[in-house]
CSV table of N, CA, C and O in Angstrom, one decimal:
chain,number,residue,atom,x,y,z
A,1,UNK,N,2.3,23.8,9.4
A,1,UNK,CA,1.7,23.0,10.5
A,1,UNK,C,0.2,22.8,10.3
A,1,UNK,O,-0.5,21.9,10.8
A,2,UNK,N,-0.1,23.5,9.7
A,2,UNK,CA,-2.0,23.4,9.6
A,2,UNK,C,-2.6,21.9,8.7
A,2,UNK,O,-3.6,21.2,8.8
A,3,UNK,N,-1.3,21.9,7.7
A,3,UNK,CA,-1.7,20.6,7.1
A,3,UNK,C,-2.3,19.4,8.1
A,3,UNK,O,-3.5,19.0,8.0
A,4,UNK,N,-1.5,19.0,9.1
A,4,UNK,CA,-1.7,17.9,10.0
A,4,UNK,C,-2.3,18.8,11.3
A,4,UNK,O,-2.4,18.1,12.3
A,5,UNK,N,-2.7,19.8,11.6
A,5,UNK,CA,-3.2,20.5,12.5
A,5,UNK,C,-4.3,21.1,13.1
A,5,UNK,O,-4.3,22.4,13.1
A,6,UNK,N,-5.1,20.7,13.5
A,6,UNK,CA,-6.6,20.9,13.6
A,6,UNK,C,-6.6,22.3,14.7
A,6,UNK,O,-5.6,22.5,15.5
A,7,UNK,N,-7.6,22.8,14.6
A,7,UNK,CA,-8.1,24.2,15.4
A,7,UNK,C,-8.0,23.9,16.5
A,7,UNK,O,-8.3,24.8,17.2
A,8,UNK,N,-7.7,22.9,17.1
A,8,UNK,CA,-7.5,22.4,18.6
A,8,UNK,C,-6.1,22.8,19.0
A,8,UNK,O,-5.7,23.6,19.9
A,9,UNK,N,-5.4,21.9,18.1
A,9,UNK,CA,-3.6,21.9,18.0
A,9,UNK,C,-3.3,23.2,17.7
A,9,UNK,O,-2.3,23.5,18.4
A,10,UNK,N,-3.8,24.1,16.9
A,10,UNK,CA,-3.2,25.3,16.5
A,10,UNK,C,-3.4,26.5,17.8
A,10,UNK,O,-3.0,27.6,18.0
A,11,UNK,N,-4.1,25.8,18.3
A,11,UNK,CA,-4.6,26.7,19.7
A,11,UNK,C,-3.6,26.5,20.7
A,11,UNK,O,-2.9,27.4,21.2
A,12,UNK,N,-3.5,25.1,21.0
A,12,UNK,CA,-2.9,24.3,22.0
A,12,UNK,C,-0.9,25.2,21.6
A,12,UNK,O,-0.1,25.6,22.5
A,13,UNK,N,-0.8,25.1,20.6
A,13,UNK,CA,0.8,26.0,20.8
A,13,UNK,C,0.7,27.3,20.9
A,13,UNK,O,1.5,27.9,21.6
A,14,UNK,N,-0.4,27.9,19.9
A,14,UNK,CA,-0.4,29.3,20.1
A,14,UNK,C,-0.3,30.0,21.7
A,14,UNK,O,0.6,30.7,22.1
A,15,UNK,N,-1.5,29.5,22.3
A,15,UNK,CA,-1.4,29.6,24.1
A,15,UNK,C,-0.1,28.8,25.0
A,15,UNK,O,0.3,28.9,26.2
A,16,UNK,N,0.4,28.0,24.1
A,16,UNK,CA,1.5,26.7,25.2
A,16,UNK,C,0.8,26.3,26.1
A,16,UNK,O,1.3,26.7,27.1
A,17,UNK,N,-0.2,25.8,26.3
A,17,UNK,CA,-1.2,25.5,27.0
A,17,UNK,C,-2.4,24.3,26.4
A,17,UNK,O,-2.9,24.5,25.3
A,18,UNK,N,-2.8,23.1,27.2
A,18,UNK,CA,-4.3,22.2,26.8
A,18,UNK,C,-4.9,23.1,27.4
A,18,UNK,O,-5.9,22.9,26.6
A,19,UNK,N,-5.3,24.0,28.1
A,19,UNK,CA,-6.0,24.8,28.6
A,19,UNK,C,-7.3,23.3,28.9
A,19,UNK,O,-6.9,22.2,29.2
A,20,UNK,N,-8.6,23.4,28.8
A,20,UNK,CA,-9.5,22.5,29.7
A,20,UNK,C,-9.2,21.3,28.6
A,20,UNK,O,-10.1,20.5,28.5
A,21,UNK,N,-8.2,21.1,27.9
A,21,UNK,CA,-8.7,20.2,26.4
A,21,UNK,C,-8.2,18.6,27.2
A,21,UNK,O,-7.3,18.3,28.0
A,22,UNK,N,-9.1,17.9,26.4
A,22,UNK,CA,-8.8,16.2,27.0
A,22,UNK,C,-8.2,15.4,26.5
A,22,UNK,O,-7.9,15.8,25.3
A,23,UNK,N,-7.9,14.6,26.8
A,23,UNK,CA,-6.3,13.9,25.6
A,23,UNK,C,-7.1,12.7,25.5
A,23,UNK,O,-6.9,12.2,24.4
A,24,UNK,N,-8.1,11.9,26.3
A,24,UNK,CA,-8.5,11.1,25.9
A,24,UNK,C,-8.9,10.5,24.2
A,24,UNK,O,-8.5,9.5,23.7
A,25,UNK,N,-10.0,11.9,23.5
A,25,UNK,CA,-10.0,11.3,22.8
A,25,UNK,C,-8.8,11.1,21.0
A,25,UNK,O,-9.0,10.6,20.0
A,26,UNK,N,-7.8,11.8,21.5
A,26,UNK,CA,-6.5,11.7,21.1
A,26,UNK,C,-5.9,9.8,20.5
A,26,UNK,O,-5.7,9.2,19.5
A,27,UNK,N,-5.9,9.7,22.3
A,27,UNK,CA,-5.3,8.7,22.7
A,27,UNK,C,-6.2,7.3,22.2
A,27,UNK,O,-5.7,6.2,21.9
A,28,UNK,N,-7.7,7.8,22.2
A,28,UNK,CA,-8.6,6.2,21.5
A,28,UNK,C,-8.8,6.7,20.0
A,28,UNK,O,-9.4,5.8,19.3
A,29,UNK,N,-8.4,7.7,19.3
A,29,UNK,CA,-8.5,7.6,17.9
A,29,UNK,C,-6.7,7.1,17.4
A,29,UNK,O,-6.4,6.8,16.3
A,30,UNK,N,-6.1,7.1,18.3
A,30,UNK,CA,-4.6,6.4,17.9
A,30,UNK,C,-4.7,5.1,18.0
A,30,UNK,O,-4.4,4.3,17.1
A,31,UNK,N,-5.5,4.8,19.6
A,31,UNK,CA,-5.8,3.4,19.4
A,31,UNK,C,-6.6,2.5,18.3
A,31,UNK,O,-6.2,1.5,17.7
A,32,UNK,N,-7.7,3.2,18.1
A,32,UNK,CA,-8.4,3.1,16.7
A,32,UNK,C,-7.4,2.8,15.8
A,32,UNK,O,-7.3,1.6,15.5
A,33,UNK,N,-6.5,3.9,15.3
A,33,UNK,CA,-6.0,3.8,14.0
A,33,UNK,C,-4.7,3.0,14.1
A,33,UNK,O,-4.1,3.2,13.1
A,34,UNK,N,-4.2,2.3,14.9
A,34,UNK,CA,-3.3,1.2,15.6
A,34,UNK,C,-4.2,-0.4,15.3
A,34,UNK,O,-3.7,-1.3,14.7
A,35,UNK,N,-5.7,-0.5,15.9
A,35,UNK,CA,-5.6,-1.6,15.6
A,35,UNK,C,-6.4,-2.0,14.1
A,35,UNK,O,-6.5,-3.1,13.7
A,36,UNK,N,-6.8,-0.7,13.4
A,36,UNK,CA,-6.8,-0.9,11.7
A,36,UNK,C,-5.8,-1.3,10.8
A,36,UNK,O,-5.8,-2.0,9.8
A,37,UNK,N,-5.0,-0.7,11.4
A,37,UNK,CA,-3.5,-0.8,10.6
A,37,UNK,C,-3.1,-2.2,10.7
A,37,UNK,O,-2.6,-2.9,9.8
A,38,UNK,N,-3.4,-2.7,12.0
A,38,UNK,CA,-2.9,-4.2,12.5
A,38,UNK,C,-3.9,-5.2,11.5
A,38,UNK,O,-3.5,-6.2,11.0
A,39,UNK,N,-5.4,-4.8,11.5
A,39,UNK,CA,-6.4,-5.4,10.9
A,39,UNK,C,-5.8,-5.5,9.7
A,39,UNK,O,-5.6,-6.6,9.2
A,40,UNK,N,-5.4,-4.0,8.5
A,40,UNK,CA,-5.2,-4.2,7.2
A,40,UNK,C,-3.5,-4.8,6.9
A,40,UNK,O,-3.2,-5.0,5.7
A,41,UNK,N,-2.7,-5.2,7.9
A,41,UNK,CA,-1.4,-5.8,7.8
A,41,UNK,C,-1.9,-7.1,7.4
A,41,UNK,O,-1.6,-7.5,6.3
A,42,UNK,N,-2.7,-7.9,8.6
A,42,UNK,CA,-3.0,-8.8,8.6
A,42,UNK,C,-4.3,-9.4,7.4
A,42,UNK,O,-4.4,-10.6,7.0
A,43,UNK,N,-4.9,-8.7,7.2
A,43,UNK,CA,-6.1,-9.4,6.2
A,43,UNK,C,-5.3,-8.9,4.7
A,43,UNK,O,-5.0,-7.8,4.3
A,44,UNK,N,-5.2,-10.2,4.1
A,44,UNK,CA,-4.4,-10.2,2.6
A,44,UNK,C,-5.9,-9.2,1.9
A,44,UNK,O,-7.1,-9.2,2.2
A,45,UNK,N,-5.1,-8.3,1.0
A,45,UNK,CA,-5.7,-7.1,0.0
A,45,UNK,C,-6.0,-6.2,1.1
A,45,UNK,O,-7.0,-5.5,0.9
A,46,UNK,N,-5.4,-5.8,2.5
A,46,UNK,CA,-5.7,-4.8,3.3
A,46,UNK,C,-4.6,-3.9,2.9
A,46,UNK,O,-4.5,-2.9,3.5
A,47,UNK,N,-4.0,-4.2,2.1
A,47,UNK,CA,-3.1,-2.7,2.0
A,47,UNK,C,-3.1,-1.3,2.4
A,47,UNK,O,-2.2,-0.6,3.1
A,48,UNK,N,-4.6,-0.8,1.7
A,48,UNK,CA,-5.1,0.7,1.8
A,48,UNK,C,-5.4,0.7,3.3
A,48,UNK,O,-4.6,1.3,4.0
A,49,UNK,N,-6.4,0.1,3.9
A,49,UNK,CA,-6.5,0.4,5.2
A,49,UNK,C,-5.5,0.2,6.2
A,49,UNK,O,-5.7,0.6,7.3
A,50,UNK,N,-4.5,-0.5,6.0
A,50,UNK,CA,-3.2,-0.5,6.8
A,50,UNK,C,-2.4,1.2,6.4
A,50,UNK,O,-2.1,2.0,7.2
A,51,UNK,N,-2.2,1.2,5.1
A,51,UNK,CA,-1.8,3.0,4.8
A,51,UNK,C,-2.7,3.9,5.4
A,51,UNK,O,-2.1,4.7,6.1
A,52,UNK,N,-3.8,4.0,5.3
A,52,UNK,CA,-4.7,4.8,5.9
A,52,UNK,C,-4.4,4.9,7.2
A,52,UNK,O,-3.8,5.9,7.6
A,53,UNK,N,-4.7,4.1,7.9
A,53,UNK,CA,-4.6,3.8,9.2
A,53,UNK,C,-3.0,4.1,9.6
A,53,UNK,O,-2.7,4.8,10.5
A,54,UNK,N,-2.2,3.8,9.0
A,54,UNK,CA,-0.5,4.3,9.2
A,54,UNK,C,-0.4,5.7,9.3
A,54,UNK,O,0.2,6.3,10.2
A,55,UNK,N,-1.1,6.3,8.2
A,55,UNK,CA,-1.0,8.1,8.6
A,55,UNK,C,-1.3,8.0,9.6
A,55,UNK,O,-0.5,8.4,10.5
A,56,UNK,N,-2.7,7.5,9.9
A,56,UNK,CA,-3.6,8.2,10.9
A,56,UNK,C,-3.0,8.0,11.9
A,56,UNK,O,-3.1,9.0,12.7
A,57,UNK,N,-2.2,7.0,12.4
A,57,UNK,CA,-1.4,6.6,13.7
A,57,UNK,C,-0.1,8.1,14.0
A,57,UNK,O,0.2,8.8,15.0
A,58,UNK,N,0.3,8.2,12.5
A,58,UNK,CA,1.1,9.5,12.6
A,58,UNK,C,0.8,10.7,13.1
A,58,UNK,O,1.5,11.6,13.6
A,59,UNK,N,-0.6,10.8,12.7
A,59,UNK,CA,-1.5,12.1,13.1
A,59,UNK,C,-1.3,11.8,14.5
A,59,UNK,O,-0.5,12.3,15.3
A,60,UNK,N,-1.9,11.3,14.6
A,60,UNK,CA,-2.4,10.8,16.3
A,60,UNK,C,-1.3,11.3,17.4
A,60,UNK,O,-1.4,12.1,18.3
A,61,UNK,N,-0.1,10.3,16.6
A,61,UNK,CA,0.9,10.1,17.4
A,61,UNK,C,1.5,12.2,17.8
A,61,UNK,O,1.6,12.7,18.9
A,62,UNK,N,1.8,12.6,16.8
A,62,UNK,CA,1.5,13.5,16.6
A,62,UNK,C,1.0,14.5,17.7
A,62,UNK,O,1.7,14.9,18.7
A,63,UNK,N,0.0,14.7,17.6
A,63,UNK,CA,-1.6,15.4,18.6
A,63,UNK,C,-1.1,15.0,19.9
A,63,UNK,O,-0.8,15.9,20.8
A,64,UNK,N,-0.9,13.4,20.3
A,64,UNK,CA,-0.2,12.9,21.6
A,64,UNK,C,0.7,13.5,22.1
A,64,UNK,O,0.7,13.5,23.3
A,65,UNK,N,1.5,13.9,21.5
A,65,UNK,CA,3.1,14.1,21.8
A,65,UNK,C,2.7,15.9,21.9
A,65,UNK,O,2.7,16.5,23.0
A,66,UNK,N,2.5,16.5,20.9
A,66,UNK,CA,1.9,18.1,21.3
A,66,UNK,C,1.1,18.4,23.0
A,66,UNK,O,1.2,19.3,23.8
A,67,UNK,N,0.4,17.4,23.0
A,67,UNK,CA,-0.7,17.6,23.9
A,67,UNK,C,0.1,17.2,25.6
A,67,UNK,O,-0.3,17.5,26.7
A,68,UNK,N,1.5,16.2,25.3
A,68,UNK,CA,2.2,15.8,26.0
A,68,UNK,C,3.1,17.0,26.7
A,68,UNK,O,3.5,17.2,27.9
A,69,UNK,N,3.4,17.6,25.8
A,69,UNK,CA,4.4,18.9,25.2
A,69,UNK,C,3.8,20.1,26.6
A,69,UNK,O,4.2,20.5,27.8
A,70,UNK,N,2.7,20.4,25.8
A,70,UNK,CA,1.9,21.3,26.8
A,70,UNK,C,1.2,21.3,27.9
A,70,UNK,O,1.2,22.2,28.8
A,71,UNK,N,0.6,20.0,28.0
A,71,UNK,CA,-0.5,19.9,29.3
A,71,UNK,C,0.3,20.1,30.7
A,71,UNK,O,1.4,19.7,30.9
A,72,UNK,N,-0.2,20.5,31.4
A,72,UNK,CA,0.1,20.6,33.0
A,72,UNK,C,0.7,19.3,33.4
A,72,UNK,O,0.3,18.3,32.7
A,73,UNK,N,1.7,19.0,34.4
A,73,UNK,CA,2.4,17.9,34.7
A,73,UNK,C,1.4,16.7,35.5
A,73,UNK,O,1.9,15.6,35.6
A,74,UNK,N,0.0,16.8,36.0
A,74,UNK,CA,-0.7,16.6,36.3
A,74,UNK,C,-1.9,15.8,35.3
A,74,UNK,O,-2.7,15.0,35.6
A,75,UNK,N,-1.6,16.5,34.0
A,75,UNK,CA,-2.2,16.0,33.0
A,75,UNK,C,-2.0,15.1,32.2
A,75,UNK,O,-2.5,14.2,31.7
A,76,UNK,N,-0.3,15.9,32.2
A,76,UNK,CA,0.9,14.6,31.5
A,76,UNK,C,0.9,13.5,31.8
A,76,UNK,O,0.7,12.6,31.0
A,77,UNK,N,1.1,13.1,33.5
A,77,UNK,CA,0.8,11.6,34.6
A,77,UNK,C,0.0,10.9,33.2
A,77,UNK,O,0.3,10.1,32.4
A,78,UNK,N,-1.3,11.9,33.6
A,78,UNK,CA,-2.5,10.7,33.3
A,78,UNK,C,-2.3,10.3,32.0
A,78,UNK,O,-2.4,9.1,31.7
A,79,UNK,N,-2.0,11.3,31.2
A,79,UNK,CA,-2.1,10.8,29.8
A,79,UNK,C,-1.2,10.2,29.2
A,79,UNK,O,-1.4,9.8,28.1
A,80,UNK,N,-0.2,10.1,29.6
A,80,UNK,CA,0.9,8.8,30.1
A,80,UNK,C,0.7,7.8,30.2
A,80,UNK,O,1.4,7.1,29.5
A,81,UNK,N,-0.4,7.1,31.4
A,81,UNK,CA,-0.4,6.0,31.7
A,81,UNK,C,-2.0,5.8,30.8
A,81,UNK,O,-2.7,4.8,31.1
A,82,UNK,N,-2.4,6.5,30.1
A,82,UNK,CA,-3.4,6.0,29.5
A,82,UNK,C,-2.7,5.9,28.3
A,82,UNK,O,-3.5,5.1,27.9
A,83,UNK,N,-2.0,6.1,27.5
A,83,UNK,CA,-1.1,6.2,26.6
A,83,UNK,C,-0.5,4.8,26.9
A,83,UNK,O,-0.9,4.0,26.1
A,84,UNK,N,0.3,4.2,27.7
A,84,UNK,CA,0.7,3.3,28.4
A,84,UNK,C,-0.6,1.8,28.5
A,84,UNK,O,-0.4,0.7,28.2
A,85,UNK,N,-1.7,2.3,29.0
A,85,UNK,CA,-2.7,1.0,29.1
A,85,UNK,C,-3.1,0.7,27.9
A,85,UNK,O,-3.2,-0.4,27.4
A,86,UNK,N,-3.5,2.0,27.2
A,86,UNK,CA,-4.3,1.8,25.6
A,86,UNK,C,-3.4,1.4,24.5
A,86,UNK,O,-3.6,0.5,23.7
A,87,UNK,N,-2.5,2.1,24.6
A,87,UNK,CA,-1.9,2.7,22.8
A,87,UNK,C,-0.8,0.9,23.3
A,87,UNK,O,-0.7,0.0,22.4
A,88,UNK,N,-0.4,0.7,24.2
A,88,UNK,CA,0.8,0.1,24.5
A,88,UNK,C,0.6,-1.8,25.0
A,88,UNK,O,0.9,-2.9,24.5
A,89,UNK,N,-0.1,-1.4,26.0
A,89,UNK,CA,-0.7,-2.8,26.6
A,89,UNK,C,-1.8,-3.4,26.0
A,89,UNK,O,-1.8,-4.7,26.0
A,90,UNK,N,-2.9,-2.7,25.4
A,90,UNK,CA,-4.1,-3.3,24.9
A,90,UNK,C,-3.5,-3.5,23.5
A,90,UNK,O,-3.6,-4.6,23.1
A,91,UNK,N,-3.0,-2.5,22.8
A,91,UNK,CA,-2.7,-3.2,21.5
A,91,UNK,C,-1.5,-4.0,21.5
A,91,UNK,O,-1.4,-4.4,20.4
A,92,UNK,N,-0.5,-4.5,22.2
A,92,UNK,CA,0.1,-5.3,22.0
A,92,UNK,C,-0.6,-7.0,22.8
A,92,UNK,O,-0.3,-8.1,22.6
A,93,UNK,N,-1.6,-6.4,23.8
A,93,UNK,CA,-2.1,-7.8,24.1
A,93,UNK,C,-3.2,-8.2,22.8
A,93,UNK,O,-3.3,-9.4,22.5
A,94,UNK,N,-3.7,-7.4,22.2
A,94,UNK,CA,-4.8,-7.7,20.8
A,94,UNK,C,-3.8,-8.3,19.9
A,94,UNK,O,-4.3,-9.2,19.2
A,95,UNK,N,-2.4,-8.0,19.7
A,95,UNK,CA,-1.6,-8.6,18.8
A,95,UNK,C,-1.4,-10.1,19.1
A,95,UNK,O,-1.5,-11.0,18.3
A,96,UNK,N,-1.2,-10.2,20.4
A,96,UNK,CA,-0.2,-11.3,20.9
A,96,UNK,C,-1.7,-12.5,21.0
A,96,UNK,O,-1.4,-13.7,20.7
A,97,UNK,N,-2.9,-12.2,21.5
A,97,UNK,CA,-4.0,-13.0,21.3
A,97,UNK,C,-4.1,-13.3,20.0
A,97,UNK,O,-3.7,-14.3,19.3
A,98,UNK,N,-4.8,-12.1,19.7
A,98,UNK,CA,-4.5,-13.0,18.2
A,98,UNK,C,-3.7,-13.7,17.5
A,98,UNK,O,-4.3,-14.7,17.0
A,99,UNK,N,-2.5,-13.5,17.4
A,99,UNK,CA,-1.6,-14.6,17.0
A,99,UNK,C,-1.3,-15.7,17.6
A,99,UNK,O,-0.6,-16.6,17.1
A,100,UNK,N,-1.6,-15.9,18.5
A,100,UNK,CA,-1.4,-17.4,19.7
A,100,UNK,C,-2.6,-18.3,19.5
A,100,UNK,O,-2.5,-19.5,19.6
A,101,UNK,N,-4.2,-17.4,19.0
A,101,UNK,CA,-5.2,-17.7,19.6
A,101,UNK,C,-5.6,-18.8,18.5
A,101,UNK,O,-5.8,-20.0,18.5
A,102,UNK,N,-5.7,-17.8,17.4
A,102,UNK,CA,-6.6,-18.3,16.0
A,102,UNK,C,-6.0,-18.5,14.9
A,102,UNK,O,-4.9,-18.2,14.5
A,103,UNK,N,-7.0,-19.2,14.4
A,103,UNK,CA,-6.0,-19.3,13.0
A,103,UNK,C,-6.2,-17.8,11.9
A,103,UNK,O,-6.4,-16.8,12.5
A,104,UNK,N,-6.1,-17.9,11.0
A,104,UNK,CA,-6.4,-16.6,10.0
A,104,UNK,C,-7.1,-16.5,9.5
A,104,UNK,O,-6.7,-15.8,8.6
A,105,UNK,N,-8.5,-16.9,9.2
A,105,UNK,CA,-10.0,-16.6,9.0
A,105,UNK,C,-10.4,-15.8,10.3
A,105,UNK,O,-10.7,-14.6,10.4
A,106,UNK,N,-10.4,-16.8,11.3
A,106,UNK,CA,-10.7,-16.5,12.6
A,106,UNK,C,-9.8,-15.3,13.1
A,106,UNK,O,-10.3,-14.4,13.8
A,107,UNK,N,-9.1,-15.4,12.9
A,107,UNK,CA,-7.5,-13.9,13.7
A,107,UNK,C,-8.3,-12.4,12.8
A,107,UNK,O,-8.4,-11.3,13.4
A,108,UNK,N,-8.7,-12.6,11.5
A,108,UNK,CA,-9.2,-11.2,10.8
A,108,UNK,C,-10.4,-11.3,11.5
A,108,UNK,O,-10.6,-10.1,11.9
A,109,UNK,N,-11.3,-12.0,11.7
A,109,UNK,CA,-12.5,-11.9,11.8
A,109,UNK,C,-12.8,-11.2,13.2
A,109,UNK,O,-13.7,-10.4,13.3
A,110,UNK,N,-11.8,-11.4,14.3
A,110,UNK,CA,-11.3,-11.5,15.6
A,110,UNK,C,-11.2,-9.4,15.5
A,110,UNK,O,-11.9,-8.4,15.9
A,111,UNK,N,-10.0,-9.6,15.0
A,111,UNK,CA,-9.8,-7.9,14.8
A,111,UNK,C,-10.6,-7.3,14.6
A,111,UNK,O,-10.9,-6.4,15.3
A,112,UNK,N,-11.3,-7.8,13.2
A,112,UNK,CA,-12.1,-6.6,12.4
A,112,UNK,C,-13.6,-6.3,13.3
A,112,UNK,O,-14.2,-5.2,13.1
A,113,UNK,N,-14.0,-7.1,14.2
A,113,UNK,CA,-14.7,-7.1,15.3
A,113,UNK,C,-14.4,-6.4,16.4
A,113,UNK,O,-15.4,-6.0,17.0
A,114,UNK,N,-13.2,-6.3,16.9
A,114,UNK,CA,-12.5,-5.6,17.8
A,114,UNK,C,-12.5,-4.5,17.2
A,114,UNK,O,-12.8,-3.6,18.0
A,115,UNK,N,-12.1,-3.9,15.9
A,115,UNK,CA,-12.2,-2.4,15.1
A,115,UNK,C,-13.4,-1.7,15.2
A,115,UNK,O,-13.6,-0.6,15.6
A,116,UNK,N,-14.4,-2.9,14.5
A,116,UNK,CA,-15.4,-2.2,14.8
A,116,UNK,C,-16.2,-1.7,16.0
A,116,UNK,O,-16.6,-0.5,16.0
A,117,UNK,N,-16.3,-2.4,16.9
A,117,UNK,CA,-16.4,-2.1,18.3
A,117,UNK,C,-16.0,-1.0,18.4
A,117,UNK,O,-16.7,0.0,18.2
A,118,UNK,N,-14.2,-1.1,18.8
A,118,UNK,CA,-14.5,0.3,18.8
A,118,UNK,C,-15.0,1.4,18.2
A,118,UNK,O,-15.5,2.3,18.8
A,119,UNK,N,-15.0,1.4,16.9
A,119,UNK,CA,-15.5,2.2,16.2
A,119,UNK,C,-16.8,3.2,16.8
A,119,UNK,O,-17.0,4.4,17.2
A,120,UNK,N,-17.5,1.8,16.7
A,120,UNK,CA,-19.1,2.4,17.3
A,120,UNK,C,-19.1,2.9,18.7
A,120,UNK,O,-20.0,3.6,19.2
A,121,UNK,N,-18.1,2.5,19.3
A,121,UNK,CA,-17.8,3.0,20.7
A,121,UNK,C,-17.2,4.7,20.4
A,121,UNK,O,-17.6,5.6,21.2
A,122,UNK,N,-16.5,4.8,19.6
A,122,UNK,CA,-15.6,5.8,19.6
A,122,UNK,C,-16.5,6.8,19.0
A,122,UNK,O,-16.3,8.0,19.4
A,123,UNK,N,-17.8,6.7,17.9
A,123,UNK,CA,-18.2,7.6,17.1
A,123,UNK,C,-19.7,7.8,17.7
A,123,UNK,O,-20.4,8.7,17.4
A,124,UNK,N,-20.2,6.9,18.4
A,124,UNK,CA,-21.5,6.9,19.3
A,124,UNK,C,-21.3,7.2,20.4
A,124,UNK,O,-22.3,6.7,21.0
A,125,UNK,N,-20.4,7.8,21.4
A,125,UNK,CA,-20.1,8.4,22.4
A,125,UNK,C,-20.6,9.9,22.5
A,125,UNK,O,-21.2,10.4,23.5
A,126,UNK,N,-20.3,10.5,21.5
A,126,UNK,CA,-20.9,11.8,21.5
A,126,UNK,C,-22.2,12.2,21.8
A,126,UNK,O,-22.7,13.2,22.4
A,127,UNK,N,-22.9,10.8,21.3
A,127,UNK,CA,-24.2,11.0,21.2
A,127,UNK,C,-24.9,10.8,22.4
A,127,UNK,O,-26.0,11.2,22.6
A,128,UNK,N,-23.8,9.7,23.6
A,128,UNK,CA,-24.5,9.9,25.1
A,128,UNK,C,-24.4,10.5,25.5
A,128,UNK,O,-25.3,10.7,26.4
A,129,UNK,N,-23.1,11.8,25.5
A,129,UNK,CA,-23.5,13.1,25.9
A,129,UNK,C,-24.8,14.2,25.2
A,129,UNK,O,-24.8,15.4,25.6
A,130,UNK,N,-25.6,13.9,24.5
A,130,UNK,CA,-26.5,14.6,24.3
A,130,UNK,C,-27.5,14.1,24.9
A,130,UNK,O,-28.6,14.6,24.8
């Protein structure tokens, strides 16, 4: 288990318990690696970052489902329907725009913008808590 299992996760079963732990950022690094994957499907020679991003959705999914496993029924709710708005609704509505919207200059250009974003959303967050 340690292969795919970070000191978080190995805690999280040892105790059977999230104890204070937050699923959020779980749930926006799956989203992250959901709409990379979608980006490297879609842009011809994206291969690698569609595989990459394919693990990572595994990991994620993963971590999700542990954290689903354990958390208090109260916690589950939430992280359910955030699981449900993010991983489910936003990436299938980023699919479905895209493909209705643009052509495929424009459809990669569209994503890889939307990746990035989050990206910088996802990895400069830390830093407004400091």
């Amino acid at each position: 288990m340690g292969l795919i299992c970070s000191g978080t996760f190995e805690r999280i079963i040892k105790h059977k318990s999230t104890e204070d732990f937050q699923s959020l950022p779980y749930i926006c690094t799956l989203l992250n690696s959901s709409l990379w994957t979608y980006y490297g499907i879609t842009k011809p020679g994206g291969l690698l970052v569609a595989t990459v991003n394919g693990f990572g959705i595994f990991v994620e999914a993963v971590y999700v489902g542990l954290f689903l496993i354990y958390a208090p029924k109260k916690m589950k709710l939430k992280t359910g329907v955030l699981v449900g708005i993010l991983n489910v609704g936003f990436v299938a509505a980023a699919i479905v725009v895209t493909q209705l919207a643009w052509e495929s200059e424009t459809q990669i250009g569209a994503i890889g913008l939307m990746c990035s974003g989050l990206n910088i959303i996802m990895y400069g967050s830390p830093l407004a808590a400091m």
